[in-house]
Amino acid sequence: MQSDHDSPKGTHPFDAAMRMQWLGDDRFLGHTSDAYRNMVGPYGGITAAHMLQAMLLHPQRQGDPVSLTVNYAAGVPDGAFHIDAVPVRTGGSTQHWSASMTSAVEGGEAQSAICTTALAVFGKRRDTWQHTIAQAPMLPPDDDMTPMRSTTAAPWSERYERRMLNDFEQQEARSLLKDSPARPLDFPGLASLCDAFKPWIFAIRPERTVIGTVSLNIYFHIAGDELADVGDAQLMGRSRSNVVHRGFFDQESQVWTRDGRLLATTQQTIWFKA
Amino acid sequence: MQSDHDSPKGTHPFDAAMRMQWLGDDRFLGHTSDAYRNMVGPYGGITAAHMLQAMLLHPQRQGDPVSLTVNYAAGVPDGAFHIDAVPVRTGGSTQHWSASMTSAVEGGEAQSAICTTALAVFGKRRDTWQHTIAQAPMLPPDDDMTPMRSTTAAPWSERYERRMLNDFEQQEARSLLKDSPARPLDFPGLASLCDAFKPWIFAIRPERTVIGTVSLNIYFHIAGDELADVGDAQLMGRSRSNVVHRGFFDQESQVWTRDGRLLATTQQTIWFKA
């Protein structure tokens, strides 16, 4: 249990969770975070953020993240982990990454077995023709939206202030999201937020359903030099599923600023027990 | 140039393209296909299919593909290539894969440099609660849809019979798609088809735009034992983009049977020159 690992008072729990040591070459040493635990093992969003953080800290990194795919191959054991983040190919406009996470708990059974894999594309953001096609979600006043329950059994849920409403006519959930405590947006923070949407299966299936994300995909639509414009503002989300089929279902979500800027689109495929 | 590599007469060009030799351990030897060339290098869909095919042929493979992410790190040189497809982790209900493609052209400059990376999750499909939330596209009779232009400069475009219409009110393209010549659906065929949608940017931007997919993500919503139900039937598609932002844009598509079964949902992030 290492969440407070070297974490001085006053440090945001997300920044404490993102602390990593570069061990040379492509290897980084990090620690799981008690503050972002799920009921069993880490919250998927924090693991996605860890994978991205290793790439961001790599001395050969060029540009900003454009796409990130994180596959959850097995539970992440509590404690120290290694991430090997490899810049596979660097071109004129993009840089391609491959990364894997292994437990670094000495003597742990799972030591050196890969628990998480990731691919990413970084890109040089240039000024080009721009156009937003998707429509921002229409939301009622905050007070008309249901605060989402957080639970100490899943500490990560207390790290977000979330309100939501289920629109059964449009078959989508709309939401308001914010880090708790507030924190200026950065790429790992945005990646983590992309896993904070309530799966639509909970809205449409009366039975309690045990689920687990197997793959998370994120497309970033904001450049590094634009992050400061967003700061720690409350964000809007919308989320829908297309199909539940023989043990798996998908979920698609969008993250918007309140003034109508689309920051990220994200998809998951999720295993469920039934 | 190896597209007709050992291809006997009467073999469908897609099946000829998918032919691969297992070299032992995790390594496969394949060849690029003239029949599925794009203007420069292979059509992205055929490369996605190649990555999946190596996993499908691997002796340790368990279950059916559930998710596939293919990142196009660099152009694939014409000729022989190696795919290293590694079963990273096999659990009770899922199997996680990581794969990379390198040129195997002897003496080629790019030999042993990774040109394509992929991650995949395979899963055991079980009978569970099922539910389709997304709505199938409404299409006019075939004859009211515009046949999509194919060009010998991009031979892959002649391998699909496609009709489409742009719905500017809904901001989406709807389409009819079929292999040409007809071919019974399998997972590599479905993966390849997921890259056959016309980018929406061509509909909304008057200037000619040079594009290149950097990352393709596919979620499969059909199990292997259900593929025969689909056979070589014409399929329906819908496709939309959310945002064009500083050098990149996204595209989301769905593949449906004509009787309303959702076979795949797919997303891309695409670089463009402007």
XYZ file of C-alpha atoms in Angstrom:
548
model
C 0.000 0.000 0.000
C 1.917 2.980 -1.264
C -0.559 5.689 -2.131
C 0.957 8.216 0.218
C 4.414 7.304 -0.972
C 6.584 10.376 -0.445
C 3.493 12.540 -0.644
C 4.011 15.825 1.207
C 0.970 17.467 2.775
C -0.929 19.718 0.421
C -0.111 17.674 -2.667
C -3.233 16.806 -4.662
C -3.827 13.037 -4.408
C -3.759 12.794 -8.208
C -0.332 14.439 -8.370
C 0.886 12.124 -5.623
C -0.448 9.156 -7.620
C 1.324 10.352 -10.786
C 4.749 10.595 -9.156
C 7.162 8.327 -11.005
C 10.871 7.715 -11.094
C 12.714 7.320 -14.387
C 15.045 4.322 -14.036
C 16.865 4.976 -17.324
C 16.203 3.680 -20.842
C 12.427 3.164 -21.183
C 11.668 2.101 -17.600
C 9.699 3.972 -14.928
C 8.917 3.079 -11.323
C 5.562 4.092 -9.863
C 3.169 3.031 -7.118
C -0.520 2.230 -6.933
C -2.580 4.821 -5.115
C -4.910 4.183 -2.167
C -6.696 7.419 -3.027
C -7.693 6.042 -6.456
C -8.424 2.461 -5.487
C -11.511 0.724 -6.802
C -13.239 -2.028 -4.863
C -10.627 -4.494 -6.119
C -7.333 -3.009 -7.311
C -6.825 0.399 -8.902
C -9.553 2.435 -10.653
C -9.087 1.884 -14.405
C -8.783 5.617 -15.045
C -5.770 5.972 -12.762
C -4.032 3.070 -14.510
C -4.685 4.735 -17.882
C -3.214 7.944 -16.448
C -0.159 6.029 -15.192
C 0.498 4.567 -18.639
C 0.233 8.021 -20.222
C 2.326 9.669 -17.521
C 5.288 7.364 -18.225
C 5.204 8.401 -21.895
C 4.882 12.081 -20.969
C 7.910 11.858 -18.658
C 10.055 9.982 -21.201
C 13.004 12.141 -22.330
C 12.350 11.300 -26.003
C 8.701 12.346 -25.970
C 7.639 14.714 -28.745
C 4.290 16.445 -29.048
C 0.973 15.948 -27.289
C -1.103 12.791 -26.879
C -3.603 12.294 -29.696
C -4.776 8.738 -29.008
C -4.353 6.318 -26.110
C -5.505 2.711 -25.842
C -5.168 0.908 -22.509
C -5.939 -2.802 -22.173
C -6.502 -4.244 -18.718
C -4.930 -7.688 -18.986
C -5.003 -8.586 -15.293
C -5.455 -6.975 -11.888
C -2.705 -4.519 -10.918
C -1.182 -5.747 -7.629
C -0.988 -3.140 -4.834
C 2.369 -1.443 -4.464
C 5.280 -0.683 -6.744
C 5.044 -1.202 -10.496
C 7.277 -0.769 -13.518
C 6.108 0.780 -16.752
C 8.203 0.204 -19.862
C 7.253 2.988 -22.261
C 8.871 2.554 -25.674
C 8.895 5.250 -28.371
C 8.409 2.785 -31.227
C 8.666 5.249 -34.077
C 9.099 8.996 -34.363
C 8.025 10.673 -37.595
C 7.689 14.245 -38.729
C 4.164 14.723 -37.388
C 3.529 11.768 -35.082
C 5.294 9.634 -32.483
C 4.086 6.091 -31.764
C 4.331 4.487 -28.316
C 3.947 1.025 -26.872
C 3.898 0.494 -23.105
C 3.393 -2.266 -20.587
C 2.999 -2.346 -16.809
C 4.397 -5.081 -14.581
C 4.261 -5.423 -10.825
C 7.523 -4.518 -9.078
C 6.521 -5.928 -5.696
C 9.536 -7.995 -4.723
C 8.696 -11.637 -4.322
C 5.122 -10.955 -5.456
C 3.582 -13.819 -7.379
C 2.729 -11.599 -10.327
C 6.139 -9.911 -10.497
C 7.218 -9.317 -14.069
C 3.924 -10.602 -15.531
C 2.331 -7.905 -17.684
C -0.909 -6.616 -16.144
C -1.578 -3.642 -18.457
C -0.700 -2.864 -22.072
C -1.039 0.441 -23.913
C -0.515 2.019 -27.315
C -0.466 5.732 -27.973
C 0.071 8.236 -30.726
C 1.503 11.650 -29.931
C 1.307 14.424 -32.485
C 2.600 17.864 -33.261
C -0.423 20.131 -33.028
C -0.475 22.684 -35.846
C -2.875 25.490 -36.638
C -5.255 24.065 -39.242
C -8.831 24.321 -40.372
C -11.039 23.496 -37.376
C -14.611 22.373 -37.094
C -16.753 20.852 -34.349
C -19.471 18.571 -35.714
C -20.745 16.950 -32.491
C -23.271 18.831 -30.392
C -22.532 19.729 -26.796
C -24.958 18.142 -24.302
C -27.832 20.310 -23.092
C -27.921 20.246 -19.303
C -30.425 21.499 -16.733
C -29.170 23.574 -13.767
C -26.770 21.636 -11.518
C -29.343 21.247 -8.779
C -31.677 19.360 -11.093
C -29.028 16.706 -11.688
C -28.539 13.802 -9.307
C -25.265 13.827 -7.369
C -23.514 10.523 -7.993
C -22.935 8.391 -4.983
C -19.353 8.049 -3.860
C -18.329 5.258 -1.539
C -15.333 4.662 0.670
C -15.373 1.070 -0.647
C -14.310 2.569 -4.003
C -12.175 5.536 -2.916
C -11.689 6.795 -6.500
C -15.372 7.720 -6.583
C -14.664 10.290 -3.845
C -12.014 11.905 -6.080
C -14.708 13.149 -8.485
C -17.678 15.407 -7.935
C -20.212 14.054 -10.401
C -23.841 14.812 -11.172
C -25.832 12.987 -13.789
C -29.163 12.378 -15.444
C -30.348 9.440 -17.522
C -32.177 10.448 -20.694
C -34.118 7.317 -21.628
C -35.604 8.926 -24.729
C -32.164 9.677 -26.201
C -30.744 6.563 -24.515
C -27.823 8.467 -23.068
C -26.486 9.678 -19.738
C -25.423 13.288 -19.348
C -23.190 14.425 -16.553
C -21.189 17.137 -14.834
C -17.716 16.166 -13.682
C -14.946 17.745 -11.671
C -11.897 16.559 -9.773
C -12.357 16.629 -6.007
C -10.510 18.552 -4.751
C -10.351 20.773 -7.843
C -7.250 20.365 -10.031
C -6.139 22.090 -13.251
C -6.688 19.831 -16.256
C -3.715 18.033 -17.770
C -3.495 14.994 -20.059
C -3.240 12.344 -17.299
C -6.137 14.033 -15.484
C -8.251 14.000 -18.654
C -7.354 10.348 -19.327
C -8.416 9.377 -15.824
C -11.710 11.300 -16.124
C -12.550 9.334 -19.289
C -13.183 6.255 -17.119
C -15.472 8.083 -14.638
C -18.728 7.630 -16.583
C -21.387 5.356 -15.160
C -21.930 2.362 -17.460
C -25.319 2.590 -19.172
C -25.973 -1.092 -18.417
C -26.666 -0.041 -14.807
C -29.484 2.198 -16.078
C -31.154 -0.388 -18.292
C -30.606 -3.728 -16.567
C -32.513 -4.185 -13.312
C -30.211 -6.910 -11.934
C -26.983 -5.964 -10.208
C -24.209 -6.504 -12.785
C -20.548 -7.182 -12.050
C -18.416 -5.513 -14.740
C -14.785 -4.977 -15.685
C -13.324 -2.802 -18.453
C -11.075 -4.822 -20.753
C -10.093 -2.051 -23.184
C -10.247 1.745 -22.962
C -9.635 4.005 -25.946
C -9.232 7.791 -25.756
C -8.885 10.428 -28.481
C -7.619 13.778 -27.215
C -8.981 16.853 -28.992
C -7.065 19.497 -27.066
C -3.428 20.540 -27.414
C -1.059 21.051 -24.491
C -0.934 24.800 -25.034
C -4.737 24.976 -24.678
C -5.029 23.151 -21.341
C -4.592 26.307 -19.284
C -7.791 27.709 -20.872
C -9.730 24.905 -19.198
C -8.067 25.028 -15.787
C -10.054 23.361 -13.020
C -13.482 24.156 -14.461
C -16.402 21.761 -14.166
C -16.751 19.630 -17.319
C -19.761 18.143 -19.109
C -20.090 14.563 -20.268
C -22.379 12.426 -22.337
C -22.264 8.678 -22.503
C -24.064 5.892 -24.369
C -23.793 2.215 -25.170
C -24.523 0.633 -28.529
C -24.950 -3.028 -27.753
C -24.745 -5.671 -25.032
C -23.770 -8.966 -26.648
C -22.766 -12.318 -25.144
C -20.670 -11.233 -22.210
C -19.422 -7.833 -23.386
C -20.830 -4.377 -24.055
C -19.443 -1.092 -25.330
C -19.654 2.446 -23.958
C -18.915 5.718 -25.792
C -18.440 9.014 -23.986
C -17.538 12.620 -24.696
C -15.936 15.232 -22.420
C -16.887 18.875 -23.045
C -16.151 22.223 -21.454
C -19.243 24.121 -20.347
C -18.645 26.612 -23.170
C -18.870 23.928 -25.834
C -15.362 22.713 -26.510
C -14.986 18.967 -27.096
C -11.906 17.826 -25.151
C -11.981 14.070 -25.587
C -13.985 11.228 -27.090
C -13.575 7.834 -25.486
C -14.797 4.267 -25.903
C -14.589 1.137 -23.782
C -15.384 -2.486 -24.181
C -16.520 -4.007 -20.931
C -16.864 -7.585 -19.745
C -19.815 -8.403 -17.531
C -20.924 -11.365 -15.486
C -24.440 -12.626 -16.092
C 5.452 -6.896 -55.171
C 4.013 -10.099 -53.817
C 0.244 -9.837 -53.923
C -0.240 -12.907 -56.044
C 2.230 -14.810 -53.913
C 1.304 -18.476 -54.309
C -2.255 -17.476 -55.103
C -3.994 -20.180 -57.109
C -6.667 -19.145 -59.577
C -10.129 -18.903 -58.053
C -8.857 -17.854 -54.628
C -10.575 -14.680 -53.396
C -8.001 -11.850 -53.336
C -8.733 -11.303 -49.640
C -7.966 -14.932 -48.820
C -4.793 -14.707 -50.891
C -3.836 -11.557 -48.948
C -4.453 -13.291 -45.608
C -2.183 -16.239 -46.332
C 0.536 -16.403 -43.693
C 3.199 -18.813 -42.603
C 3.787 -19.567 -38.926
C 7.546 -19.474 -38.317
C 7.306 -20.862 -34.787
C 7.043 -19.118 -31.410
C 5.089 -15.896 -31.976
C 6.324 -15.058 -35.493
C 4.388 -15.082 -38.764
C 5.497 -14.338 -42.320
C 3.061 -12.611 -44.685
C 3.119 -10.431 -47.798
C 1.566 -7.152 -48.797
C -1.193 -7.443 -51.387
C -1.365 -5.623 -54.720
C -5.117 -6.236 -54.717
C -5.528 -4.198 -51.503
C -3.008 -1.459 -52.201
C -3.866 2.147 -51.478
C -2.324 4.992 -53.444
C 0.805 4.734 -51.300
C 1.349 1.418 -49.516
C -1.331 -0.964 -48.263
C -4.936 0.013 -47.510
C -5.191 0.454 -43.713
C -7.997 -2.096 -43.469
C -5.887 -4.870 -44.958
C -3.071 -4.135 -42.510
C -5.575 -4.305 -39.620
C -6.768 -7.639 -41.010
C -3.172 -8.883 -41.232
C -2.522 -8.034 -37.577
C -5.701 -9.858 -36.535
C -5.012 -12.825 -38.808
C -1.660 -13.507 -37.108
C -3.418 -13.674 -33.725
C -6.177 -15.899 -35.133
C -3.611 -18.333 -36.568
C -1.527 -18.457 -33.373
C -1.675 -21.942 -31.796
C -2.344 -20.464 -28.337
C -5.324 -18.383 -29.416
C -8.467 -18.756 -27.276
C -11.872 -17.296 -28.026
C -13.050 -14.661 -30.503
C -11.785 -11.112 -31.047
C -13.612 -8.554 -28.899
C -11.447 -5.468 -29.425
C -8.630 -4.582 -31.818
C -6.514 -1.432 -31.940
C -4.112 -0.932 -34.851
C -1.672 1.983 -34.916
C -0.055 2.933 -38.209
C 3.440 3.961 -37.147
C 5.000 4.167 -40.615
C 4.362 3.072 -44.167
C 4.387 -0.693 -44.716
C 7.051 -1.462 -47.352
C 5.888 -3.601 -50.287
C 6.712 -7.284 -50.020
C 7.302 -9.715 -47.186
C 6.625 -8.755 -43.578
C 6.884 -10.387 -40.169
C 4.192 -10.099 -37.540
C 5.117 -10.951 -33.960
C 1.826 -11.716 -32.207
C 2.274 -12.265 -28.485
C -0.428 -13.695 -26.216
C 0.443 -11.419 -23.301
C -1.989 -12.838 -20.781
C -4.646 -15.545 -20.838
C -7.352 -15.413 -18.177
C -10.569 -17.291 -17.590
C -12.704 -15.104 -19.838
C -10.270 -12.996 -21.876
C -6.947 -13.279 -23.684
C -4.801 -10.182 -24.251
C -2.585 -9.749 -27.309
C 0.173 -7.405 -28.395
C 1.493 -7.486 -31.953
C 3.919 -5.630 -34.176
C 4.690 -5.736 -37.887
C 8.158 -5.301 -39.351
C 9.288 -5.423 -42.944
C 10.986 -8.681 -43.925
C 12.298 -7.420 -47.253
C 15.909 -8.523 -47.179
C 18.278 -5.610 -47.344
C 15.342 -3.194 -47.195
C 16.126 0.019 -45.399
C 13.190 -0.373 -43.068
C 13.883 -4.005 -42.248
C 13.201 -4.803 -38.590
C 11.837 -1.308 -37.891
C 8.293 -1.561 -36.554
C 5.748 -0.114 -38.993
C 2.504 -1.233 -37.308
C 1.530 -1.965 -33.705
C -1.632 -3.598 -32.399
C -3.360 -4.607 -29.201
C -6.313 -6.946 -28.996
C -8.587 -8.626 -26.517
C -10.112 -11.990 -27.324
C -12.974 -13.314 -25.231
C -15.009 -16.403 -24.582
C -18.491 -15.591 -25.828
C -21.180 -16.850 -23.427
C -24.943 -16.727 -23.604
C -25.930 -13.706 -21.526
C -28.568 -11.007 -21.362
C -28.506 -9.179 -24.696
C -29.729 -5.780 -25.735
C -29.167 -3.499 -28.734
C -29.422 0.190 -27.835
C -28.143 1.820 -31.053
C -30.573 2.277 -33.924
C -29.903 0.727 -37.310
C -29.521 3.290 -40.124
C -32.608 3.957 -42.250
C -31.650 3.595 -45.895
C -33.459 4.385 -49.136
C -33.556 1.759 -51.916
C -30.082 0.890 -53.235
C -30.655 2.775 -56.466
C -31.180 6.053 -54.608
C -27.730 5.792 -53.068
C -24.635 6.983 -54.894
C -22.196 4.268 -55.946
C -18.806 5.134 -54.492
C -16.080 5.707 -56.984
C -13.382 3.086 -57.136
C -10.085 3.818 -58.782
C -7.282 1.673 -60.091
C -4.909 4.143 -58.407
C -6.240 2.757 -55.103
C -6.949 -0.888 -55.963
C -8.498 -1.642 -52.541
C -11.436 0.574 -53.495
C -12.278 -1.929 -56.249
C -12.462 -4.709 -53.643
C -15.634 -3.195 -52.164
C -19.007 -2.445 -53.696
C -20.117 0.636 -51.825
C -23.054 3.005 -52.056
C -23.512 6.007 -49.822
C -25.471 9.106 -48.990
C -24.486 12.129 -46.938
C -27.149 13.248 -44.467
C -26.159 16.830 -43.684
C -29.033 17.304 -41.268
C -27.926 14.369 -39.089
C -24.283 15.091 -39.990
C -23.610 11.490 -40.873
C -22.893 9.309 -43.874
C -24.900 6.144 -44.417
C -23.707 3.385 -46.677
C -24.148 -0.063 -48.155
C -21.030 -2.230 -48.278
C -20.063 -5.573 -49.686
C -16.861 -7.366 -50.610
C -16.240 -7.492 -54.367
C -16.290 -10.279 -55.335
C -18.645 -11.475 -52.595
C -17.027 -13.286 -49.691
C -18.458 -14.847 -46.505
C -17.829 -12.632 -43.484
C -15.061 -13.565 -41.069
C -13.193 -11.513 -38.472
C -10.333 -10.327 -40.732
C -12.910 -9.423 -43.401
C -14.938 -7.434 -40.884
C -11.799 -5.701 -39.573
C -10.835 -4.677 -43.097
C -14.335 -3.373 -43.855
C -14.144 -1.098 -40.788
C -11.650 1.091 -42.655
C -13.785 1.370 -45.834
C -15.883 4.370 -44.739
C -15.390 7.666 -46.480
C -14.008 10.264 -44.067
C -16.653 12.891 -43.282
C -14.068 15.644 -43.732
C -14.381 15.074 -47.511
C -18.076 15.941 -47.252
C -17.676 19.125 -45.247
C -14.374 20.640 -46.382
C -14.348 21.966 -49.922
C -10.562 21.822 -50.324
C -8.919 18.572 -51.302
C -7.495 17.125 -48.079
C -4.590 14.686 -47.772
C -5.252 12.322 -44.857
C -3.710 9.325 -43.100
C -5.181 7.162 -40.333
C -2.874 7.007 -37.330
C -4.996 4.782 -35.083
C -7.920 2.440 -35.791
C -10.015 0.883 -33.036
C -12.601 -1.872 -33.572
C -15.064 -3.491 -31.180
C -16.533 -6.756 -32.480
C -20.123 -7.487 -31.471
C -20.502 -10.852 -33.139
C -19.206 -14.240 -32.020
C -17.445 -16.709 -34.298
C -20.355 -19.153 -34.188
C -22.676 -16.423 -35.514
C -20.625 -15.412 -38.569
C -22.255 -18.017 -40.821
C -25.633 -16.288 -40.252
C -24.237 -13.216 -42.013
C -22.476 -14.974 -44.895
C -21.728 -12.716 -47.842
C -24.760 -10.462 -47.399
C -24.614 -6.738 -48.151
C -23.996 -4.737 -44.950
C -25.114 -1.290 -43.803
C -22.883 1.393 -42.350
C -23.152 4.739 -40.680
C -20.293 7.078 -40.059
C -19.713 10.436 -38.380
C -16.951 12.685 -37.107
C -17.038 14.642 -33.866
C -14.316 17.215 -34.290
C -11.513 18.441 -36.530
C -8.843 19.992 -34.342
C -5.329 21.201 -35.131
C -4.135 18.574 -37.570
C -6.271 15.598 -36.525
C -9.910 14.514 -36.649
C -11.888 11.516 -35.464
C -14.342 9.243 -37.262
C -16.856 6.815 -35.701
C -18.611 4.132 -37.723
C -20.981 1.219 -37.236
C -21.437 -1.928 -39.333
C -24.940 -3.476 -39.390
C -26.638 -6.365 -41.134
C -29.671 -5.347 -43.183
C -31.910 -7.066 -40.616
C -30.654 -4.855 -37.798
C -27.802 -6.679 -36.139
C -24.866 -4.490 -35.041
C -21.671 -6.343 -36.007
C -18.961 -3.817 -35.146
C -18.390 -0.300 -33.875
C -15.158 1.379 -34.917
C -13.291 4.632 -34.406
C -10.267 6.209 -36.012
C -8.087 9.185 -35.384
C -6.810 10.647 -38.620
C -4.001 13.047 -39.397
C -4.611 15.555 -42.181
C -2.507 18.059 -44.072
C -3.818 21.606 -44.212
